[in-house]
């Protein structure tokens, strides 16, 4: 029997927050036998009405199936939920947001208890789960063999991207992408703040801003190429010297509009520090080296 004909992999899922519930419903809809556990029983009971088996304890959920997926609040929650459970022989997939160091420690912790381990970083919000057209996916790192064994099952809720044997790499990729996202949000916040007191409809600025960000996005490819080559003058479109020269105007505009420069000033300061090293013909890539300690 194969997953695509009759028998589908059974899953034990611990954690039924918004994301865990979305995962559970997707596996249930796809016909995967599912056992669920949640610290607050009410959410588990709702899924029980939809066909899931509800475990009375985390230990019972872990014992139910070989594939155990954990989607909890944080690493401490994982430690607490799995304390006292028998993980020997289990395939543990941890989708809880954590740091790379926590993921590596958790992998060692799991191996010490006889479990095989895979870490995941979810690049989606709950409405994107089970909706392939939404583009959500999950980074996975750790045991390649374990990933391949459960690839079809893990791909049911969202796409899968394997990023390496190092268990910390999924969390690292997750944090890297989300950090860029928050930087984008910060820039957008400053942009909207600039027009906040003017007779400008923010909904008229929004499509212009969105299109501009999309147009600028390919710059990350040039940055990556420069980092790999070590040549920060390669393919430069606007030099560091030219861009640094324009920063006083941005700060003055913010002052005129009564907007705090706290979101953009730190980046401008990095640009000026890099320029002081005599690297005016470079791209902005050199500021990355200032951040790495």
C-alpha positions as YAML, in Angstrom:
chain: A
units: angstrom
residues:
- id: 1
  name: UNK
  ca: [0.00, 0.00, 0.00]
- id: 2
  name: UNK
  ca: [1.12, 3.58, -0.62]
- id: 3
  name: UNK
  ca: [0.07, 6.94, 0.69]
- id: 4
  name: UNK
  ca: [-1.35, 7.86, -2.71]
- id: 5
  name: UNK
  ca: [-3.65, 4.81, -2.93]
- id: 6
  name: UNK
  ca: [-5.04, 3.60, 0.39]
- id: 7
  name: UNK
  ca: [-2.89, 4.00, 3.45]
- id: 8
  name: UNK
  ca: [-1.75, 7.43, 4.54]
- id: 9
  name: UNK
  ca: [0.77, 8.20, 7.25]
- id: 10
  name: UNK
  ca: [-0.69, 8.67, 10.71]
- id: 11
  name: UNK
  ca: [0.31, 11.84, 12.53]
- id: 12
  name: UNK
  ca: [0.38, 12.85, 16.18]
- id: 13
  name: UNK
  ca: [0.16, 16.63, 16.56]
- id: 14
  name: UNK
  ca: [0.93, 18.46, 19.80]
- id: 15
  name: UNK
  ca: [-0.18, 22.08, 19.94]
- id: 16
  name: UNK
  ca: [-3.44, 23.49, 18.58]
- id: 17
  name: UNK
  ca: [-2.95, 27.21, 18.42]
- id: 18
  name: UNK
  ca: [-3.98, 28.98, 15.22]
- id: 19
  name: UNK
  ca: [-1.16, 27.36, 13.25]
- id: 20
  name: UNK
  ca: [-1.50, 23.91, 14.83]
- id: 21
  name: UNK
  ca: [-5.24, 23.90, 14.18]
- id: 22
  name: UNK
  ca: [-4.67, 24.84, 10.53]
- id: 23
  name: UNK
  ca: [-2.15, 22.00, 10.19]
- id: 24
  name: UNK
  ca: [-4.54, 19.55, 11.83]
- id: 25
  name: UNK
  ca: [-7.47, 20.41, 9.60]
- id: 26
  name: UNK
  ca: [-5.34, 20.09, 6.48]
- id: 27
  name: UNK
  ca: [-4.08, 16.62, 7.40]
- id: 28
  name: UNK
  ca: [-7.60, 15.54, 8.33]
- id: 29
  name: UNK
  ca: [-8.98, 16.81, 5.02]
- id: 30
  name: UNK
  ca: [-6.29, 14.87, 3.17]
- id: 31
  name: UNK
  ca: [-7.28, 11.66, 4.95]
- id: 32
  name: UNK
  ca: [-4.37, 11.27, 7.35]
- id: 33
  name: UNK
  ca: [-5.26, 9.55, 10.64]
- id: 34
  name: UNK
  ca: [-4.58, 12.21, 13.26]
- id: 35
  name: UNK
  ca: [-4.17, 12.18, 17.02]
- id: 36
  name: UNK
  ca: [-4.10, 15.60, 18.68]
- id: 37
  name: UNK
  ca: [-3.23, 17.01, 22.06]
- id: 38
  name: UNK
  ca: [-3.46, 20.52, 23.40]
- id: 39
  name: UNK
  ca: [-2.88, 21.96, 26.84]
- id: 40
  name: UNK
  ca: [-6.33, 23.56, 26.58]
- id: 41
  name: UNK
  ca: [-8.67, 20.63, 25.84]
- id: 42
  name: UNK
  ca: [-11.44, 22.69, 24.20]
- id: 43
  name: UNK
  ca: [-9.54, 23.14, 20.94]
- id: 44
  name: UNK
  ca: [-8.74, 19.46, 20.80]
- id: 45
  name: UNK
  ca: [-12.40, 18.57, 21.25]
- id: 46
  name: UNK
  ca: [-13.35, 20.70, 18.25]
- id: 47
  name: UNK
  ca: [-10.95, 18.70, 16.10]
- id: 48
  name: UNK
  ca: [-12.27, 15.52, 17.63]
- id: 49
  name: UNK
  ca: [-15.66, 16.43, 16.16]
- id: 50
  name: UNK
  ca: [-13.92, 16.65, 12.78]
- id: 51
  name: UNK
  ca: [-12.41, 13.18, 12.94]
- id: 52
  name: UNK
  ca: [-9.23, 13.51, 14.98]
- id: 53
  name: UNK
  ca: [-8.53, 11.24, 17.92]
- id: 54
  name: UNK
  ca: [-8.08, 13.34, 21.05]
- id: 55
  name: UNK
  ca: [-5.32, 12.29, 23.45]
- id: 56
  name: UNK
  ca: [-5.72, 12.98, 27.14]
- id: 57
  name: UNK
  ca: [-2.00, 13.69, 27.55]
- id: 58
  name: UNK
  ca: [1.07, 14.54, 25.50]
- id: 59
  name: UNK
  ca: [2.49, 11.12, 26.38]
- id: 60
  name: UNK
  ca: [-0.60, 9.43, 24.94]
- id: 61
  name: UNK
  ca: [-0.35, 11.46, 21.74]
- id: 62
  name: UNK
  ca: [3.35, 10.63, 21.34]
- id: 63
  name: UNK
  ca: [2.66, 6.93, 21.85]
- id: 64
  name: UNK
  ca: [-0.11, 6.88, 19.24]
- id: 65
  name: UNK
  ca: [2.00, 7.17, 16.08]
- id: 66
  name: UNK
  ca: [5.59, 7.09, 14.86]
- id: 67
  name: UNK
  ca: [5.40, 10.57, 13.30]
- id: 68
  name: UNK
  ca: [5.09, 13.21, 16.01]
- id: 69
  name: UNK
  ca: [4.74, 16.87, 15.01]
- id: 70
  name: UNK
  ca: [5.11, 19.59, 17.64]
- id: 71
  name: UNK
  ca: [3.82, 23.13, 17.06]
- id: 72
  name: UNK
  ca: [3.90, 24.99, 20.36]
- id: 73
  name: UNK
  ca: [4.55, 28.50, 21.65]
- id: 74
  name: UNK
  ca: [8.30, 28.30, 22.17]
- id: 75
  name: UNK
  ca: [11.19, 25.97, 22.92]
- id: 76
  name: UNK
  ca: [10.42, 25.95, 26.65]
- id: 77
  name: UNK
  ca: [6.90, 24.75, 25.83]
- id: 78
  name: UNK
  ca: [8.36, 21.87, 23.83]
- id: 79
  name: UNK
  ca: [10.55, 20.88, 26.76]
- id: 80
  name: UNK
  ca: [7.60, 20.98, 29.12]
- id: 81
  name: UNK
  ca: [5.15, 19.15, 26.85]
- id: 82
  name: UNK
  ca: [7.53, 16.32, 26.00]
- id: 83
  name: UNK
  ca: [8.88, 15.83, 29.51]
- id: 84
  name: UNK
  ca: [8.05, 12.32, 30.62]
- id: 85
  name: UNK
  ca: [7.04, 11.10, 27.16]
- id: 86
  name: UNK
  ca: [8.68, 8.07, 25.56]
- id: 87
  name: UNK
  ca: [10.29, 9.31, 22.35]
- id: 88
  name: UNK
  ca: [12.28, 6.15, 21.63]
- id: 89
  name: UNK
  ca: [11.84, 5.17, 17.99]
- id: 90
  name: UNK
  ca: [9.72, 8.22, 17.17]
- id: 91
  name: UNK
  ca: [10.18, 10.63, 14.27]
- id: 92
  name: UNK
  ca: [9.98, 14.05, 15.90]
- id: 93
  name: UNK
  ca: [9.29, 17.07, 13.69]
- id: 94
  name: UNK
  ca: [9.47, 20.35, 15.59]
- id: 95
  name: UNK
  ca: [7.62, 23.24, 13.92]
- id: 96
  name: UNK
  ca: [7.90, 25.51, 16.95]
- id: 97
  name: UNK
  ca: [9.59, 28.85, 16.30]
- id: 98
  name: UNK
  ca: [13.07, 28.77, 17.86]
- id: 99
  name: UNK
  ca: [16.58, 30.08, 17.43]
- id: 100
  name: UNK
  ca: [19.24, 28.09, 15.55]
- id: 101
  name: UNK
  ca: [21.01, 27.26, 18.84]
- id: 102
  name: UNK
  ca: [17.77, 26.05, 20.41]
- id: 103
  name: UNK
  ca: [17.05, 23.87, 17.39]
- id: 104
  name: UNK
  ca: [20.51, 22.29, 17.56]
- id: 105
  name: UNK
  ca: [20.17, 21.68, 21.28]
- id: 106
  name: UNK
  ca: [16.70, 20.20, 20.77]
- id: 107
  name: UNK
  ca: [18.06, 17.87, 18.11]
- id: 108
  name: UNK
  ca: [20.69, 16.57, 20.54]
- id: 109
  name: UNK
  ca: [18.04, 16.31, 23.25]
- id: 110
  name: UNK
  ca: [15.80, 14.24, 20.97]
- id: 111
  name: UNK
  ca: [18.62, 11.95, 19.87]
- id: 112
  name: UNK
  ca: [19.50, 11.38, 23.52]
- id: 113
  name: UNK
  ca: [15.97, 10.07, 23.99]
- id: 114
  name: UNK
  ca: [16.11, 7.74, 21.01]
- id: 115
  name: UNK
  ca: [14.16, 9.89, 18.56]
- id: 116
  name: UNK
  ca: [14.99, 10.96, 15.03]
- id: 117
  name: UNK
  ca: [14.68, 14.74, 14.65]
- id: 118
  name: UNK
  ca: [13.72, 17.28, 12.03]
- id: 119
  name: UNK
  ca: [13.37, 21.00, 12.69]
- id: 120
  name: UNK
  ca: [11.04, 23.27, 10.76]
- id: 121
  name: UNK
  ca: [10.53, 26.97, 10.17]
- id: 122
  name: UNK
  ca: [7.07, 27.88, 8.88]
- id: 123
  name: UNK
  ca: [7.04, 30.61, 6.24]
- id: 124
  name: UNK
  ca: [3.29, 31.10, 6.27]
- id: 125
  name: UNK
  ca: [0.40, 32.40, 8.34]
- id: 126
  name: UNK
  ca: [-2.49, 30.07, 9.23]
- id: 127
  name: UNK
  ca: [-4.76, 31.05, 6.28]
- id: 128
  name: UNK
  ca: [-1.97, 29.97, 3.90]
- id: 129
  name: UNK
  ca: [-1.90, 26.44, 5.29]
- id: 130
  name: UNK
  ca: [-3.63, 23.97, 2.98]
- id: 131
  name: UNK
  ca: [-3.80, 26.59, 0.22]
- id: 132
  name: UNK
  ca: [-0.99, 25.84, -2.28]
- id: 133
  name: UNK
  ca: [-1.85, 28.90, -4.34]
- id: 134
  name: UNK
  ca: [-0.97, 31.10, -1.33]
- id: 135
  name: UNK
  ca: [2.70, 30.19, -1.65]
- id: 136
  name: UNK
  ca: [3.38, 29.19, 1.95]
- id: 137
  name: UNK
  ca: [6.12, 26.70, 2.72]
- id: 138
  name: UNK
  ca: [8.18, 25.25, 5.55]
- id: 139
  name: UNK
  ca: [11.96, 25.14, 5.85]
- id: 140
  name: UNK
  ca: [13.22, 21.78, 7.15]
- id: 141
  name: UNK
  ca: [16.66, 20.86, 8.46]
- id: 142
  name: UNK
  ca: [18.18, 17.90, 10.23]
- id: 143
  name: UNK
  ca: [18.00, 14.28, 9.15]
- id: 144
  name: UNK
  ca: [17.77, 14.10, 5.36]
- id: 145
  name: UNK
  ca: [16.59, 10.50, 5.57]
- id: 146
  name: UNK
  ca: [13.78, 11.51, 7.91]
- id: 147
  name: UNK
  ca: [12.77, 14.37, 5.63]
- id: 148
  name: UNK
  ca: [12.60, 12.08, 2.60]
- id: 149
  name: UNK
  ca: [10.62, 9.49, 4.54]
- id: 150
  name: UNK
  ca: [7.87, 11.96, 5.42]
- id: 151
  name: UNK
  ca: [8.16, 14.43, 2.55]
- id: 152
  name: UNK
  ca: [4.71, 13.65, 1.12]
- id: 153
  name: UNK
  ca: [2.99, 13.96, 4.48]
- id: 154
  name: UNK
  ca: [4.83, 17.17, 5.40]
- id: 155
  name: UNK
  ca: [3.96, 18.67, 2.02]
- id: 156
  name: UNK
  ca: [0.20, 18.33, 2.63]
- id: 157
  name: UNK
  ca: [-0.17, 21.55, 4.70]
- id: 158
  name: UNK
  ca: [2.45, 23.60, 2.83]
- id: 159
  name: UNK
  ca: [5.40, 23.31, 0.47]
- id: 160
  name: UNK
  ca: [8.65, 21.90, 1.77]
- id: 161
  name: UNK
  ca: [12.17, 23.28, 1.39]
- id: 162
  name: UNK
  ca: [15.03, 21.21, 2.82]
- id: 163
  name: UNK
  ca: [18.00, 23.42, 3.77]
- id: 164
  name: UNK
  ca: [20.57, 21.05, 5.27]
- id: 165
  name: UNK
  ca: [21.67, 18.45, 7.78]
- id: 166
  name: UNK
  ca: [22.43, 21.09, 10.42]
- id: 167
  name: UNK
  ca: [19.30, 21.13, 12.57]
- id: 168
  name: UNK
  ca: [19.67, 24.87, 13.14]
- id: 169
  name: UNK
  ca: [19.48, 25.85, 9.47]
- id: 170
  name: UNK
  ca: [15.66, 25.87, 9.22]
- id: 171
  name: UNK
  ca: [15.42, 28.30, 12.13]
- id: 172
  name: UNK
  ca: [18.27, 30.36, 10.68]
- id: 173
  name: UNK
  ca: [16.56, 30.65, 7.29]
- id: 174
  name: UNK
  ca: [13.28, 31.46, 9.04]
- id: 175
  name: UNK
  ca: [14.83, 34.24, 11.09]
- id: 176
  name: UNK
  ca: [16.75, 35.63, 8.12]
- id: 177
  name: UNK
  ca: [13.64, 35.96, 5.96]
- id: 178
  name: UNK
  ca: [11.49, 37.31, 8.77]
- id: 179
  name: UNK
  ca: [14.17, 39.86, 9.69]
- id: 180
  name: UNK
  ca: [14.08, 41.15, 6.11]
- id: 181
  name: UNK
  ca: [10.29, 41.27, 6.31]
- id: 182
  name: UNK
  ca: [10.35, 43.39, 9.46]
- id: 183
  name: UNK
  ca: [12.89, 45.69, 7.85]
- id: 184
  name: UNK
  ca: [10.49, 46.13, 4.95]
- id: 185
  name: UNK
  ca: [7.64, 46.80, 7.36]
- id: 186
  name: UNK
  ca: [9.79, 49.41, 9.10]
- id: 187
  name: UNK
  ca: [10.47, 51.20, 5.83]
- id: 188
  name: UNK
  ca: [6.80, 51.10, 4.90]
- id: 189
  name: UNK
  ca: [5.85, 52.46, 8.33]
- id: 190
  name: UNK
  ca: [8.22, 55.41, 7.83]
- id: 191
  name: UNK
  ca: [6.80, 56.02, 4.36]
- id: 192
  name: UNK
  ca: [3.21, 56.15, 5.61]
- id: 193
  name: UNK
  ca: [4.26, 58.34, 8.55]
- id: 194
  name: UNK
  ca: [5.68, 60.91, 6.12]
- id: 195
  name: UNK
  ca: [2.27, 61.45, 4.50]
- id: 196
  name: UNK
  ca: [0.21, 60.98, 7.65]
- id: 197
  name: UNK
  ca: [-0.50, 64.69, 8.22]
- id: 198
  name: UNK
  ca: [-0.98, 65.55, 4.55]
- id: 199
  name: UNK
  ca: [-4.04, 65.43, 2.34]
- id: 200
  name: UNK
  ca: [-2.81, 62.24, 0.72]
- id: 201
  name: UNK
  ca: [-4.94, 59.10, 0.80]
- id: 202
  name: UNK
  ca: [-2.73, 56.25, 2.08]
- id: 203
  name: UNK
  ca: [-4.60, 53.88, -0.22]
- id: 204
  name: UNK
  ca: [-3.29, 55.88, -3.18]
- id: 205
  name: UNK
  ca: [0.30, 55.60, -1.94]
- id: 206
  name: UNK
  ca: [0.01, 51.89, -1.13]
- id: 207
  name: UNK
  ca: [0.05, 50.48, -4.69]
- id: 208
  name: UNK
  ca: [2.94, 52.77, -5.62]
- id: 209
  name: UNK
  ca: [4.84, 51.59, -2.54]
- id: 210
  name: UNK
  ca: [4.10, 47.93, -3.22]
- id: 211
  name: UNK
  ca: [5.25, 48.20, -6.84]
- id: 212
  name: UNK
  ca: [8.40, 50.06, -5.79]
- id: 213
  name: UNK
  ca: [9.33, 47.39, -3.24]
- id: 214
  name: UNK
  ca: [8.83, 44.69, -5.87]
- id: 215
  name: UNK
  ca: [11.03, 46.61, -8.31]
- id: 216
  name: UNK
  ca: [13.79, 46.93, -5.68]
- id: 217
  name: UNK
  ca: [13.62, 43.30, -4.52]
- id: 218
  name: UNK
  ca: [16.10, 41.93, -7.13]
- id: 219
  name: UNK
  ca: [18.81, 44.01, -5.43]
- id: 220
  name: UNK
  ca: [19.15, 41.18, -2.90]
- id: 221
  name: UNK
  ca: [20.45, 38.95, -5.71]
- id: 222
  name: UNK
  ca: [23.21, 41.46, -6.47]
- id: 223
  name: UNK
  ca: [24.04, 41.69, -2.77]
- id: 224
  name: UNK
  ca: [24.36, 37.91, -2.53]
- id: 225
  name: UNK
  ca: [26.62, 37.83, -5.59]
- id: 226
  name: UNK
  ca: [28.84, 40.55, -4.12]
- id: 227
  name: UNK
  ca: [29.08, 38.75, -0.79]
- id: 228
  name: UNK
  ca: [30.09, 35.50, -2.48]
- id: 229
  name: UNK
  ca: [32.66, 37.15, -4.74]
- id: 230
  name: UNK
  ca: [34.00, 39.54, -2.10]
- id: 231
  name: UNK
  ca: [33.85, 42.36, -4.67]
- id: 232
  name: UNK
  ca: [31.40, 44.95, -3.37]
- id: 233
  name: UNK
  ca: [31.92, 47.18, -6.43]
- id: 234
  name: UNK
  ca: [30.60, 44.48, -8.76]
- id: 235
  name: UNK
  ca: [27.52, 45.62, -10.68]
- id: 236
  name: UNK
  ca: [27.05, 48.77, -8.62]
- id: 237
  name: UNK
  ca: [24.11, 50.90, -9.72]
- id: 238
  name: UNK
  ca: [24.17, 53.57, -7.00]
- id: 239
  name: UNK
  ca: [27.42, 53.87, -5.07]
- id: 240
  name: UNK
  ca: [27.65, 54.09, -1.31]
- id: 241
  name: UNK
  ca: [29.13, 57.59, -1.58]
- id: 242
  name: UNK
  ca: [26.22, 58.83, -3.69]
- id: 243
  name: UNK
  ca: [23.57, 57.29, -1.46]
- id: 244
  name: UNK
  ca: [25.21, 58.49, 1.76]
- id: 245
  name: UNK
  ca: [25.28, 62.02, 0.34]
- id: 246
  name: UNK
  ca: [21.52, 61.92, 0.01]
- id: 247
  name: UNK
  ca: [20.72, 60.84, 3.56]
- id: 248
  name: UNK
  ca: [20.60, 64.35, 5.09]
- id: 249
  name: UNK
  ca: [17.66, 65.15, 2.79]
- id: 250
  name: UNK
  ca: [15.72, 62.15, 4.12]
- id: 251
  name: UNK
  ca: [16.36, 63.20, 7.70]
- id: 252
  name: UNK
  ca: [15.37, 66.81, 6.96]
- id: 253
  name: UNK
  ca: [12.18, 65.65, 5.24]
- id: 254
  name: UNK
  ca: [11.29, 63.59, 8.28]
- id: 255
  name: UNK
  ca: [11.86, 66.58, 10.56]
- id: 256
  name: UNK
  ca: [9.73, 68.82, 8.33]
- id: 257
  name: UNK
  ca: [6.90, 66.27, 8.41]
- id: 258
  name: UNK
  ca: [7.15, 65.84, 12.16]
- id: 259
  name: UNK
  ca: [8.24, 62.22, 11.82]
- id: 260
  name: UNK
  ca: [10.78, 60.50, 14.04]
- id: 261
  name: UNK
  ca: [13.79, 59.23, 12.07]
- id: 262
  name: UNK
  ca: [14.33, 56.32, 14.48]
- id: 263
  name: UNK
  ca: [13.48, 53.70, 11.87]
- id: 264
  name: UNK
  ca: [15.87, 54.95, 9.19]
- id: 265
  name: UNK
  ca: [18.63, 56.75, 11.09]
- id: 266
  name: UNK
  ca: [20.45, 53.55, 12.23]
- id: 267
  name: UNK
  ca: [20.85, 52.37, 8.65]
- id: 268
  name: UNK
  ca: [22.06, 55.76, 7.52]
- id: 269
  name: UNK
  ca: [24.62, 55.73, 10.34]
- id: 270
  name: UNK
  ca: [25.93, 52.37, 9.12]
- id: 271
  name: UNK
  ca: [26.25, 53.80, 5.63]
- id: 272
  name: UNK
  ca: [28.31, 56.73, 6.93]
- id: 273
  name: UNK
  ca: [30.52, 54.41, 9.00]
- id: 274
  name: UNK
  ca: [31.24, 52.27, 5.97]
- id: 275
  name: UNK
  ca: [31.94, 55.35, 3.86]
- id: 276
  name: UNK
  ca: [34.43, 56.58, 6.49]
- id: 277
  name: UNK
  ca: [36.50, 53.49, 5.74]
- id: 278
  name: UNK
  ca: [37.12, 54.83, 2.25]
- id: 279
  name: UNK
  ca: [34.78, 52.50, 0.35]
- id: 280
  name: UNK
  ca: [32.73, 55.07, -1.53]
- id: 281
  name: UNK
  ca: [32.62, 53.14, -4.82]
- id: 282
  name: UNK
  ca: [31.07, 50.11, -3.19]
- id: 283
  name: UNK
  ca: [27.43, 49.12, -3.13]
- id: 284
  name: UNK
  ca: [25.59, 49.12, 0.22]
- id: 285
  name: UNK
  ca: [26.76, 45.54, 0.80]
- id: 286
  name: UNK
  ca: [29.60, 46.64, 3.08]
- id: 287
  name: UNK
  ca: [27.20, 47.57, 5.88]
- id: 288
  name: UNK
  ca: [26.63, 43.84, 6.38]
- id: 289
  name: UNK
  ca: [30.20, 43.43, 7.53]
- id: 290
  name: UNK
  ca: [29.67, 46.14, 10.12]
- id: 291
  name: UNK
  ca: [26.82, 44.13, 11.62]
- id: 292
  name: UNK
  ca: [28.77, 40.88, 11.97]
- id: 293
  name: UNK
  ca: [30.66, 40.78, 15.28]
...
